[in-house]
Tab-separated table of C-alpha atoms in Angstrom:
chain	number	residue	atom	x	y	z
W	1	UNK	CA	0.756	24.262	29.915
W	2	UNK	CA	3.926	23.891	27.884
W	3	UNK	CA	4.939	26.488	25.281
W	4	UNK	CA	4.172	24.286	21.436
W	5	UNK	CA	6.360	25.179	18.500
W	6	UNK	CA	4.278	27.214	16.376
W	7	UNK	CA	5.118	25.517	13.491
W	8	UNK	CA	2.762	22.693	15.126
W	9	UNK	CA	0.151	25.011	16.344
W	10	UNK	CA	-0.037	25.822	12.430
W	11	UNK	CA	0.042	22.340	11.262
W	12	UNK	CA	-2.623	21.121	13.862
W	13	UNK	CA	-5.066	24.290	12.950
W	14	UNK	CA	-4.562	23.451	8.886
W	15	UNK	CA	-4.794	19.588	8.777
W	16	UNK	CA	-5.643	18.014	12.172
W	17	UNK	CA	-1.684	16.488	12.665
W	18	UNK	CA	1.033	17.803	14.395
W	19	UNK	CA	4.434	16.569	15.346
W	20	UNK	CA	6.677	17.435	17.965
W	21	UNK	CA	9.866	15.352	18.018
W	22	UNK	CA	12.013	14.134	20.787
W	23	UNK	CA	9.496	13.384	23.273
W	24	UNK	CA	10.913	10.619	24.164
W	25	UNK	CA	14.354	10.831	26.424
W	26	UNK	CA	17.136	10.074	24.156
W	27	UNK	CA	17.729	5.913	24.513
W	28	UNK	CA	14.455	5.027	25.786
W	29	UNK	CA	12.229	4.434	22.430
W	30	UNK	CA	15.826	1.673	21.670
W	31	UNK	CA	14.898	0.356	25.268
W	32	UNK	CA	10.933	-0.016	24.634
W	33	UNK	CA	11.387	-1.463	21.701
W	34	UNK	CA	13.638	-4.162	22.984
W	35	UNK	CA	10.967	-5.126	25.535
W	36	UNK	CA	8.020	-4.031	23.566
W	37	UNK	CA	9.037	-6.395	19.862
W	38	UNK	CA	8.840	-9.237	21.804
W	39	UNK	CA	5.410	-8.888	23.243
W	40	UNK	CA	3.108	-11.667	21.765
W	41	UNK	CA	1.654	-9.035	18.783
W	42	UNK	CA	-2.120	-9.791	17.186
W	43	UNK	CA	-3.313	-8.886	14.054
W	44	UNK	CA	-6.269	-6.948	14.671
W	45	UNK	CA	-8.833	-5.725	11.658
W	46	UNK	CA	-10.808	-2.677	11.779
W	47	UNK	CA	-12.958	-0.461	9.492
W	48	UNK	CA	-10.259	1.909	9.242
W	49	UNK	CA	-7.209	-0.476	9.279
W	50	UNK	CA	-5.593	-3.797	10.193
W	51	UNK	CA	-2.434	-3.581	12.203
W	52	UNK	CA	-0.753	-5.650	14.257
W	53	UNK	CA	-1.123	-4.881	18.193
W	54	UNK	CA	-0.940	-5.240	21.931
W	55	UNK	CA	-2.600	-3.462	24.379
W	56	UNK	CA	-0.489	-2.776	27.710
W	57	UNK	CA	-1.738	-1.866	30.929
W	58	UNK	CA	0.990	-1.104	33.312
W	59	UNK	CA	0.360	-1.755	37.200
W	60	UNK	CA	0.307	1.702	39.352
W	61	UNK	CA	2.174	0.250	42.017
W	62	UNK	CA	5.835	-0.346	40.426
W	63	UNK	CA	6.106	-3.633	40.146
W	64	UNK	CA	10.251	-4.930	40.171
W	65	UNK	CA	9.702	-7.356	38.344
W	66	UNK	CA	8.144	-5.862	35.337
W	67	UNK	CA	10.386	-4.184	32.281
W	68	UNK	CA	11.615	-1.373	34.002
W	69	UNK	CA	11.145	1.236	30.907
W	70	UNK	CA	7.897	0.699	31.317
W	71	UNK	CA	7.341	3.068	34.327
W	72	UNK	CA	9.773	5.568	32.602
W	73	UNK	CA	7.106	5.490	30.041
W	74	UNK	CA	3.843	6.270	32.345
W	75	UNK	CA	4.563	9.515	32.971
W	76	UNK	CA	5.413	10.862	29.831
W	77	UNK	CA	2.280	9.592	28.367
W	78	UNK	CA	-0.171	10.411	31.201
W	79	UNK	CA	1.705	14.065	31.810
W	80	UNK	CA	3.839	15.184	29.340
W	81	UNK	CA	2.016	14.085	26.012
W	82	UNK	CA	-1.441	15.375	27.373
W	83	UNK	CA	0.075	18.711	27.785
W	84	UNK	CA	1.916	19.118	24.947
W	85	UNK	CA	-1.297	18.215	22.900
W	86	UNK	CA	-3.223	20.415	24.899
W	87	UNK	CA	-0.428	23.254	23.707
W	88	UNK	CA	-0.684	21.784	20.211
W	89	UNK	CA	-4.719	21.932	20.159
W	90	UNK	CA	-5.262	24.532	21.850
W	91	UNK	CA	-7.784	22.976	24.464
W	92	UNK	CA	-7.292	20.775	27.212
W	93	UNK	CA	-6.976	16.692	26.987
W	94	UNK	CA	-6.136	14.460	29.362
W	95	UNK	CA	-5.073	10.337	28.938
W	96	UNK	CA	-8.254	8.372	28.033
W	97	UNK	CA	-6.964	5.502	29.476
W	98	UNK	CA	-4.267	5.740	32.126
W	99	UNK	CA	-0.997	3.588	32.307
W	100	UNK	CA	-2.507	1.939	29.121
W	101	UNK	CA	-1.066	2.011	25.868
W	102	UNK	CA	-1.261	0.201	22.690
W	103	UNK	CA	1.763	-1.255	20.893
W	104	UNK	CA	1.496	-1.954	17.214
W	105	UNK	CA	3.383	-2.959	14.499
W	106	UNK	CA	2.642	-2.819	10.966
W	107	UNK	CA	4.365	-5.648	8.570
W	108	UNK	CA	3.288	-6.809	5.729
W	109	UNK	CA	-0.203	-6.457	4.781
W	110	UNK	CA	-0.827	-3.964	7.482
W	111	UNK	CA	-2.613	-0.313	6.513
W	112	UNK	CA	-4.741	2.552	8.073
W	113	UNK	CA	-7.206	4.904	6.154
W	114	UNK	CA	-10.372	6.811	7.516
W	115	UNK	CA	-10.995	8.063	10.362
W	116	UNK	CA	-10.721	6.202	13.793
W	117	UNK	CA	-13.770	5.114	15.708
W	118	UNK	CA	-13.814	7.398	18.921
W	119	UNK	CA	-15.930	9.817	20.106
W	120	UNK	CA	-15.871	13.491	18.940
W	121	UNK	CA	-12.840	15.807	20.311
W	122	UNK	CA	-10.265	12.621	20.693
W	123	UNK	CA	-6.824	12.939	19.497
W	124	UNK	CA	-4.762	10.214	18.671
W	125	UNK	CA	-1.118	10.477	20.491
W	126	UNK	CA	1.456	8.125	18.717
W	127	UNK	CA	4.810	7.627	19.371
W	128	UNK	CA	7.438	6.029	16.526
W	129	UNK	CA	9.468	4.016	18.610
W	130	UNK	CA	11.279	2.089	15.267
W	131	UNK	CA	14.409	3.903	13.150
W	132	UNK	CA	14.588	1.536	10.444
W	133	UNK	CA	13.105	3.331	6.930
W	134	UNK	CA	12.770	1.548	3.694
W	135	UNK	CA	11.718	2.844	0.138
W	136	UNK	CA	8.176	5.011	-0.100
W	137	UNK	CA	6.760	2.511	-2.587
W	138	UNK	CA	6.630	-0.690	-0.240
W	139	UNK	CA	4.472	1.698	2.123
W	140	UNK	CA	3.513	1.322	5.680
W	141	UNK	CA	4.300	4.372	7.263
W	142	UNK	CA	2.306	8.024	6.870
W	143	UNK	CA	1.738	9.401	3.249
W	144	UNK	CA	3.017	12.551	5.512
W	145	UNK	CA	5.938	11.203	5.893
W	146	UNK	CA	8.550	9.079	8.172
W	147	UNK	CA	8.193	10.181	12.098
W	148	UNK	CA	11.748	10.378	13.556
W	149	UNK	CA	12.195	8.019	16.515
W	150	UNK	CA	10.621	9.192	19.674
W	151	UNK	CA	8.803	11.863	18.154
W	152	UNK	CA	4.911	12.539	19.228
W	153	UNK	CA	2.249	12.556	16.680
W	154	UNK	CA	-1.139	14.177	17.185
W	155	UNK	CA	-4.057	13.252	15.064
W	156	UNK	CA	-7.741	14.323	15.253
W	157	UNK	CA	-9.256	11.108	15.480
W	158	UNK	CA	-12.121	12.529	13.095
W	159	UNK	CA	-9.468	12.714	10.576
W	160	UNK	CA	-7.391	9.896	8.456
W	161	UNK	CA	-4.128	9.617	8.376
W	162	UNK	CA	-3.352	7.243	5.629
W	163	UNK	CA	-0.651	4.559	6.036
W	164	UNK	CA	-0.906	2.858	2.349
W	165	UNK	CA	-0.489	-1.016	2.731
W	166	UNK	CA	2.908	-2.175	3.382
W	167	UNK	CA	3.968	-4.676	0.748
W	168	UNK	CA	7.154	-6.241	2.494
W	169	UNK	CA	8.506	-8.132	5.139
W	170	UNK	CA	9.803	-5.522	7.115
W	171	UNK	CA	8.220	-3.746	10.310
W	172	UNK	CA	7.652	-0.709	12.343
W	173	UNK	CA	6.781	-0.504	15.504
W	174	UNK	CA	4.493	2.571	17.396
W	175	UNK	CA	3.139	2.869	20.831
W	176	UNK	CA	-0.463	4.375	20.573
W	177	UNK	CA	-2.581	6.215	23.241
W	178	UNK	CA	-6.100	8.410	23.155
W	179	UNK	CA	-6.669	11.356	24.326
W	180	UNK	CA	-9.947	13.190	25.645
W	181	UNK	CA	-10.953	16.187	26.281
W	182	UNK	CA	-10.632	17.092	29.302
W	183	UNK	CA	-13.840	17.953	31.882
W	184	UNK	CA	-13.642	21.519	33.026
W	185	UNK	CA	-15.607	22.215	36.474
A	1	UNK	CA	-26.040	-28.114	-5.620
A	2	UNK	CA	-25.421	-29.593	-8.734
A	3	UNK	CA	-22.638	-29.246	-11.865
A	4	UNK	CA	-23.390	-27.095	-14.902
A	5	UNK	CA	-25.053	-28.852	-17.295
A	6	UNK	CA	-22.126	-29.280	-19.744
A	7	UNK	CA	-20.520	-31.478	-17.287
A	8	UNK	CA	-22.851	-34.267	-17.934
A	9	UNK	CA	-21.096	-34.536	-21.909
A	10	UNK	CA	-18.710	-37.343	-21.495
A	11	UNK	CA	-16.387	-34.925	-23.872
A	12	UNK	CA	-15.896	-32.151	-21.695
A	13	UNK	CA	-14.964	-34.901	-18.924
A	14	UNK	CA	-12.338	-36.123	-21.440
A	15	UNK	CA	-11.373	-32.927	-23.080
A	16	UNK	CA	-10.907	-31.890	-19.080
A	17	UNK	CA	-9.192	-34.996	-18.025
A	18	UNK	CA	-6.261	-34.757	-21.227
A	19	UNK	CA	-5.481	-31.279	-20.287
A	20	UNK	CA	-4.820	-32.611	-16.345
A	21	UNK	CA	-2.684	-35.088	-17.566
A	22	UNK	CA	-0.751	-32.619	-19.908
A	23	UNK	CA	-0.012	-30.866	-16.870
A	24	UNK	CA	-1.615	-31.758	-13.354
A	25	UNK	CA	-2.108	-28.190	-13.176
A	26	UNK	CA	-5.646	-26.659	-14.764
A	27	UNK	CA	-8.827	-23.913	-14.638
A	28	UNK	CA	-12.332	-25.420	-15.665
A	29	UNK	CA	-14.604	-22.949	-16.004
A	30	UNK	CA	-18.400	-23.331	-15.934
A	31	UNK	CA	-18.170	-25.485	-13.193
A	32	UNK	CA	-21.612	-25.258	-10.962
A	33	UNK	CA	-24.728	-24.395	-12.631
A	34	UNK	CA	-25.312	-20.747	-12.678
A	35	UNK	CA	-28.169	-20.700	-9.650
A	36	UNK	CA	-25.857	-22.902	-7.509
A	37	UNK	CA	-22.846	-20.709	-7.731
A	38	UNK	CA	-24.484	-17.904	-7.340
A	39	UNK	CA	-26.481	-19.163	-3.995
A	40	UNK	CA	-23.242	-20.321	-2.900
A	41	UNK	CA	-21.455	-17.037	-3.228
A	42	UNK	CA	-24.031	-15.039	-1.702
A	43	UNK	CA	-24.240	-18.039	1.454
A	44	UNK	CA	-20.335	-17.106	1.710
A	45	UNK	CA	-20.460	-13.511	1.669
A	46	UNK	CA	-22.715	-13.075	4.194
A	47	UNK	CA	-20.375	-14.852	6.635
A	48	UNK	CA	-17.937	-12.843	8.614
A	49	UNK	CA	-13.700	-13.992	7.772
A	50	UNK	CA	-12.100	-13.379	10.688
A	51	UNK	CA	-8.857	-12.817	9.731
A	52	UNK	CA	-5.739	-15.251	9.707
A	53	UNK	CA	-2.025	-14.639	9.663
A	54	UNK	CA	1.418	-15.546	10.128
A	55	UNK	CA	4.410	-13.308	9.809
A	56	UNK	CA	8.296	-13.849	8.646
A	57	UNK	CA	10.223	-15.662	9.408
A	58	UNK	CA	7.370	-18.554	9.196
A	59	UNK	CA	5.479	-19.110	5.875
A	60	UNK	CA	3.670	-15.708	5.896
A	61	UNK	CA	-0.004	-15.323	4.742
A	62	UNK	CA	-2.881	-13.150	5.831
A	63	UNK	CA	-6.741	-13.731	4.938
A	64	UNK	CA	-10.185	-13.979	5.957
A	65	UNK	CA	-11.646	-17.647	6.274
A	66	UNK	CA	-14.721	-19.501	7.448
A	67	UNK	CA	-13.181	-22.993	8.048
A	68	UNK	CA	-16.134	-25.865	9.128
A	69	UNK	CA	-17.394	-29.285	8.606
A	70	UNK	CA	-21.136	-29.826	7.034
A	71	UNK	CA	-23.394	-30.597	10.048
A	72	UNK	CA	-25.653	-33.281	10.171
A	73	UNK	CA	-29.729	-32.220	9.611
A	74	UNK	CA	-28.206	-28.538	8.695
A	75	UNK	CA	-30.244	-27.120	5.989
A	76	UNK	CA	-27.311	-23.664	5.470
A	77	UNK	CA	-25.971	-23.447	1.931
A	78	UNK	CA	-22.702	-24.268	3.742
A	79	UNK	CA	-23.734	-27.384	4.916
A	80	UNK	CA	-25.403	-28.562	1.558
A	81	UNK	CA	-22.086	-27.653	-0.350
A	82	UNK	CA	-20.268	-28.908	1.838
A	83	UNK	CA	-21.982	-32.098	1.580
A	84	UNK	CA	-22.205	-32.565	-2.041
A	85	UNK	CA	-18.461	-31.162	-2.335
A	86	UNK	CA	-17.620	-33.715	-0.292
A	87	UNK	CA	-18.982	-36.624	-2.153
A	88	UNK	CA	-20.085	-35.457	-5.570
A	89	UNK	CA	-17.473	-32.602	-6.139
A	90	UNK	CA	-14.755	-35.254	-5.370
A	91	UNK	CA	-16.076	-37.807	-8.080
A	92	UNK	CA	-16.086	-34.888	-10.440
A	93	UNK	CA	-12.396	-33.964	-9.691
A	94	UNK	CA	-11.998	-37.882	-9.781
A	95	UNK	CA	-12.988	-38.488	-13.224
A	96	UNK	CA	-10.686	-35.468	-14.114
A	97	UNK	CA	-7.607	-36.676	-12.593
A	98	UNK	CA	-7.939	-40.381	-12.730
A	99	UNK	CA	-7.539	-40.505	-9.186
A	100	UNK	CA	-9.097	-42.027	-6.340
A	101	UNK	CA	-8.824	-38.793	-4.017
A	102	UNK	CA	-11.028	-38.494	-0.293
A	103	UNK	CA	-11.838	-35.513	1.514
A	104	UNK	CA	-9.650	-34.436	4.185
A	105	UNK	CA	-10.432	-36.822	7.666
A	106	UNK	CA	-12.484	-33.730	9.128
A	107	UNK	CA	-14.520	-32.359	6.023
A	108	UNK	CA	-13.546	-28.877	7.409
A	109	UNK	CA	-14.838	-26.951	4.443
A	110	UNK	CA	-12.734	-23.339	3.539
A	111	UNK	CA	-14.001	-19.984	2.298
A	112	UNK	CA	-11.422	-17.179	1.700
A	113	UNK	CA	-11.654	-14.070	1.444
A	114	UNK	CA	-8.991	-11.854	0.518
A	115	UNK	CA	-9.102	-7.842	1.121
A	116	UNK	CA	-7.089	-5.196	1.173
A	117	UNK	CA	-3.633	-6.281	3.109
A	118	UNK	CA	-3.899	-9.835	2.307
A	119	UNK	CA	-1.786	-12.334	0.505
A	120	UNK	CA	-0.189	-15.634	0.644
A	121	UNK	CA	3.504	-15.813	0.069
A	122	UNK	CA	5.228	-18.166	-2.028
A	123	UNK	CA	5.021	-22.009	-0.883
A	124	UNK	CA	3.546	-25.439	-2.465
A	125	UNK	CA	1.561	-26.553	-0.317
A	126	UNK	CA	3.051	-29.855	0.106
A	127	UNK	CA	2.872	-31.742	3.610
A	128	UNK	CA	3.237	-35.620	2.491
A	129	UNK	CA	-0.695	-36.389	2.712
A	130	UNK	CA	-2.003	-33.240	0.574
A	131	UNK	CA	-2.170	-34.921	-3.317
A	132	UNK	CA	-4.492	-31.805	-5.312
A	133	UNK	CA	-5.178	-28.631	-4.363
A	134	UNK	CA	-8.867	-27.169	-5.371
A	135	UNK	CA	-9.896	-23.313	-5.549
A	136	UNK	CA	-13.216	-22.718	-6.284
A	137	UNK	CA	-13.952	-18.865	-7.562
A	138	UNK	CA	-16.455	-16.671	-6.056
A	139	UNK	CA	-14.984	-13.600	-7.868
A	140	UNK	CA	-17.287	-12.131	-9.751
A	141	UNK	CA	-15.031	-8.950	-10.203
A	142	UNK	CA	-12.091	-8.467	-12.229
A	143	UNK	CA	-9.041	-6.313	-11.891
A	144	UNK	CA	-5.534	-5.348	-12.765
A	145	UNK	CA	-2.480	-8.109	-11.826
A	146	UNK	CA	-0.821	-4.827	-10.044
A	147	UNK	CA	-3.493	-4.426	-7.295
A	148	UNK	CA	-2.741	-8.012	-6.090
A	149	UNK	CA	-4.848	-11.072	-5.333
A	150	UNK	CA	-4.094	-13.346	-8.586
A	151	UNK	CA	-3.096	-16.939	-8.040
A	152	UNK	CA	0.337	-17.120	-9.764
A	153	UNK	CA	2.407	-20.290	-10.575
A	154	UNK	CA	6.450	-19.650	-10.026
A	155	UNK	CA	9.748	-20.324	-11.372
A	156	UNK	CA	12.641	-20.085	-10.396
A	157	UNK	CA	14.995	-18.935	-13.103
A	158	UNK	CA	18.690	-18.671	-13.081
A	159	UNK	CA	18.293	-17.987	-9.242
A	160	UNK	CA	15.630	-15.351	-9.704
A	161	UNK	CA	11.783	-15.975	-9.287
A	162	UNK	CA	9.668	-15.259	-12.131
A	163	UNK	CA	5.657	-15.721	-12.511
A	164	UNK	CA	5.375	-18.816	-14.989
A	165	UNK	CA	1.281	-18.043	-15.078
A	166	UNK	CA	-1.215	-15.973	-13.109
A	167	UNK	CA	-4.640	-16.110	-13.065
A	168	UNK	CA	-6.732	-13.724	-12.268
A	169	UNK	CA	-9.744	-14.179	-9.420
A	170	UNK	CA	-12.526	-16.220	-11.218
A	171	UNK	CA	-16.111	-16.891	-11.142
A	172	UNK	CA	-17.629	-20.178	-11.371
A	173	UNK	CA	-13.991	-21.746	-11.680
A	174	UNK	CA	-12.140	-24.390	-10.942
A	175	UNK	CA	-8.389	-24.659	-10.318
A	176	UNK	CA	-6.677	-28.324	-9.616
A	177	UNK	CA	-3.411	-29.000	-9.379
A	178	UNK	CA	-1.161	-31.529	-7.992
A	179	UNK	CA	0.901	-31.241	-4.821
A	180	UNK	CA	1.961	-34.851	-4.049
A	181	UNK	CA	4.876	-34.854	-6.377
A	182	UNK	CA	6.616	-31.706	-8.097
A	183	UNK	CA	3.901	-29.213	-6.001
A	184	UNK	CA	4.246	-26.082	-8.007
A	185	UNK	CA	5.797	-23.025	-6.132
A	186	UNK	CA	2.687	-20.270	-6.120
A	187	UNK	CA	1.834	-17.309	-4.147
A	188	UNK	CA	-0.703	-14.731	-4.189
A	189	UNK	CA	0.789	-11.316	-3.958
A	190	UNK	CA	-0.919	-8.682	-1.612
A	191	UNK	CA	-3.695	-6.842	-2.356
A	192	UNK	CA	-3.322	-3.265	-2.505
A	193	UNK	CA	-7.132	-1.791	-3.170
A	194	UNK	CA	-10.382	-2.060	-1.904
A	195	UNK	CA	-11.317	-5.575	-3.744
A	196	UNK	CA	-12.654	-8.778	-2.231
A	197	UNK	CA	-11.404	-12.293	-3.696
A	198	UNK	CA	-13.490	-14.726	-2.695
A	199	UNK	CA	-12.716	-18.760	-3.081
A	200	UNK	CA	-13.610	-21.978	-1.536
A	201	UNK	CA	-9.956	-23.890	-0.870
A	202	UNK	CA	-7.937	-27.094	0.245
A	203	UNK	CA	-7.278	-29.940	-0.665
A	204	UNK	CA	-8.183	-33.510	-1.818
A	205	UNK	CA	-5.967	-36.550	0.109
């Protein structure tokens, strides 16, 4: 299990979020996004937000033909982002889903509050793959503040974490994945 | 379904019929009578709005509708509006305008529903066929122009846009205006809070 920075143990233990930056390698949230913005995007509504989205599922036998940062990308959310969280939490999880992730985008008119609808124990592991900012007021990123490109952050699912409506026509784009616990023998 | 009663006063036609031609842009209010609107509201709520929406650099918007056609032998609110809106409603807004306006070739009928995150960016609606545009409020709540969800009329003044006149979410309302010729630049801005504007919407051809 990986050593976490305590200042995310604390974090996690006090409000349910932590955030570990640089997960990704450096360059390969710039790639992703290249591949990932063009992906045909849906709005999707749900008690606890509307967002725009698209859910991957990436093939487990490497496929040439496929955007290559993809598979670069597997790992580090099967592997590396369960055990950092696991670190973070304190307990282990393991990817809910496998070689899926969800990409999503919030423009204008997008916004999260409540709690997401998972079972108990689920974390949320999200990944800020965009660098442009814009003022506070037009919303559409975390009332906690802006996540720094390729950073990790963990939610408790149980919790919210409030992204106030964004009001403008600009975008920023996340790659989402759950967590579970995971099933001890 | 049937108009409110004050409708049938060939004054109020007249009264409402000098204000269109002041402007080709009004609100009646007091439209339906009160058990009518109020049947027809709750018929609407109880519908699920999937949402709609298209992002920059298109004409954005983003919504809930219910978009269908009356059916023939159904006995749903939806269907009986939809049928008197159809044929009655459009004499009404006849008589108002002086025109001689038909429904649209499918009789799709519209609810919206507006919640938190949606809006409809500023555009006029006009397409060459469209001649007035109808809203029909199912709002019975009220609330501040900041938390979004008005109907407001632009300008454009000395190359900045400027509201010219909102109006706030109504109930029992009626808002015509022309988009054949000089379609008025509108928008409604985004909704912020937990509020739900409801309308039935399109247009007359």
């Amino acid at each position: 299990m990986n050593d976490a920075p305590a200042d995310a143990v604390a974090r996690w233990a006090s409000a349910g979020v932590a955030q570990l930056p640089g997960v990704l390698p450096a360059g390969l949230a710039a790639e992703l996004l290249m591949g990932l913005r063009r992906l045909p995007l849906a709005i999707v509504e749900a008690a606890h937000e509307t967002v725009w989205a698209y859910d991957v599922a990436v093939p487990p036998v490497r496929d040439p033909q496929l955007f290559e940062p993809l598979f670069r990308l597997v790992p580090i959310l099967d592997e590396l982002v369960p055990q950092l969280a696991s670190a973070v939490c304190g307990r282990g999880l393991v990817a809910h889903a496998p070689t899926t992730f969800r990409v999503v985008a919030y423009r204008k008119g997008s916004w999260t509050a409540g709690a997401v609808d998972a079972p108990a124990g689920m974390v949320v592991a999200t990944i800020a793959l965009s660098a442009e900012t814009w003022p506070d007021a037009w919303g559409g990123h975390p009332a906690e503040g802006w996540a720094a490109t390729g950073a990790l952050t963990l939610a408790d699912a149980a919790r919210a974490r409030a992204v106030p409506v964004l009001t403008r026509h600009v975008e920023r784009y996340e790659l989402r994945t759950l967590l579970a616990p995971a099933v001890t023998p | 379904m049937k108009l409110a009663a004050r409708w049938r006063d060939p004054a109020a036609i007249a009264d409402a019929a000098q204000a269109w031609r002041d402007g080709r842009n009004l609100r009646l209010t007091r439209v339906l009578d009160d058990d009518a609107i109020a049947t027809l509201r709750d018929a609407v709520a109880a519908l699920h709005h999937p949402l709609v929406a298209a992002t920059a650099p298109e004409y954005a918007y983003q919504y809930g509708a219910v978009a269908s056609p009356p059916e023939d032998g159904c006995d749903h609110v939806w269907c009986q509006f939809a049928r008197w809106w159809w044929q009655d409603g459009v004499a009404f807004v006849d008589a108002i305008t002086g025109l001689r306006l038909r429904p649209p070739r499918d009789r799709v009928l519209m609810s919206t529903e507006l919640r938190r995150g949606a809006f409809l960016d500023p555009h006029n609606d006009y397409d060459g066929a469209r001649r007035v545009a109808y809203v029909l409020g199912l709002t019975r709540d009220a609330w501040a122009p900041a938390l979004g969800g008005h109907l407001e009329f632009l300008a454009v003044v000395d190359g900045a846009t400027v509201v010219r006149e909102r109006r706030a979410p109504g109930w029992n309302t009626l808002d015509l205006f022309a988009v054949d010729r000089d379609p008025p630049l509108h928008q409604v801005p985004i909704v912020t809070a937990d509020v739900e504007r409801r309308a039935i919407t399109g247009w007359l051809y």
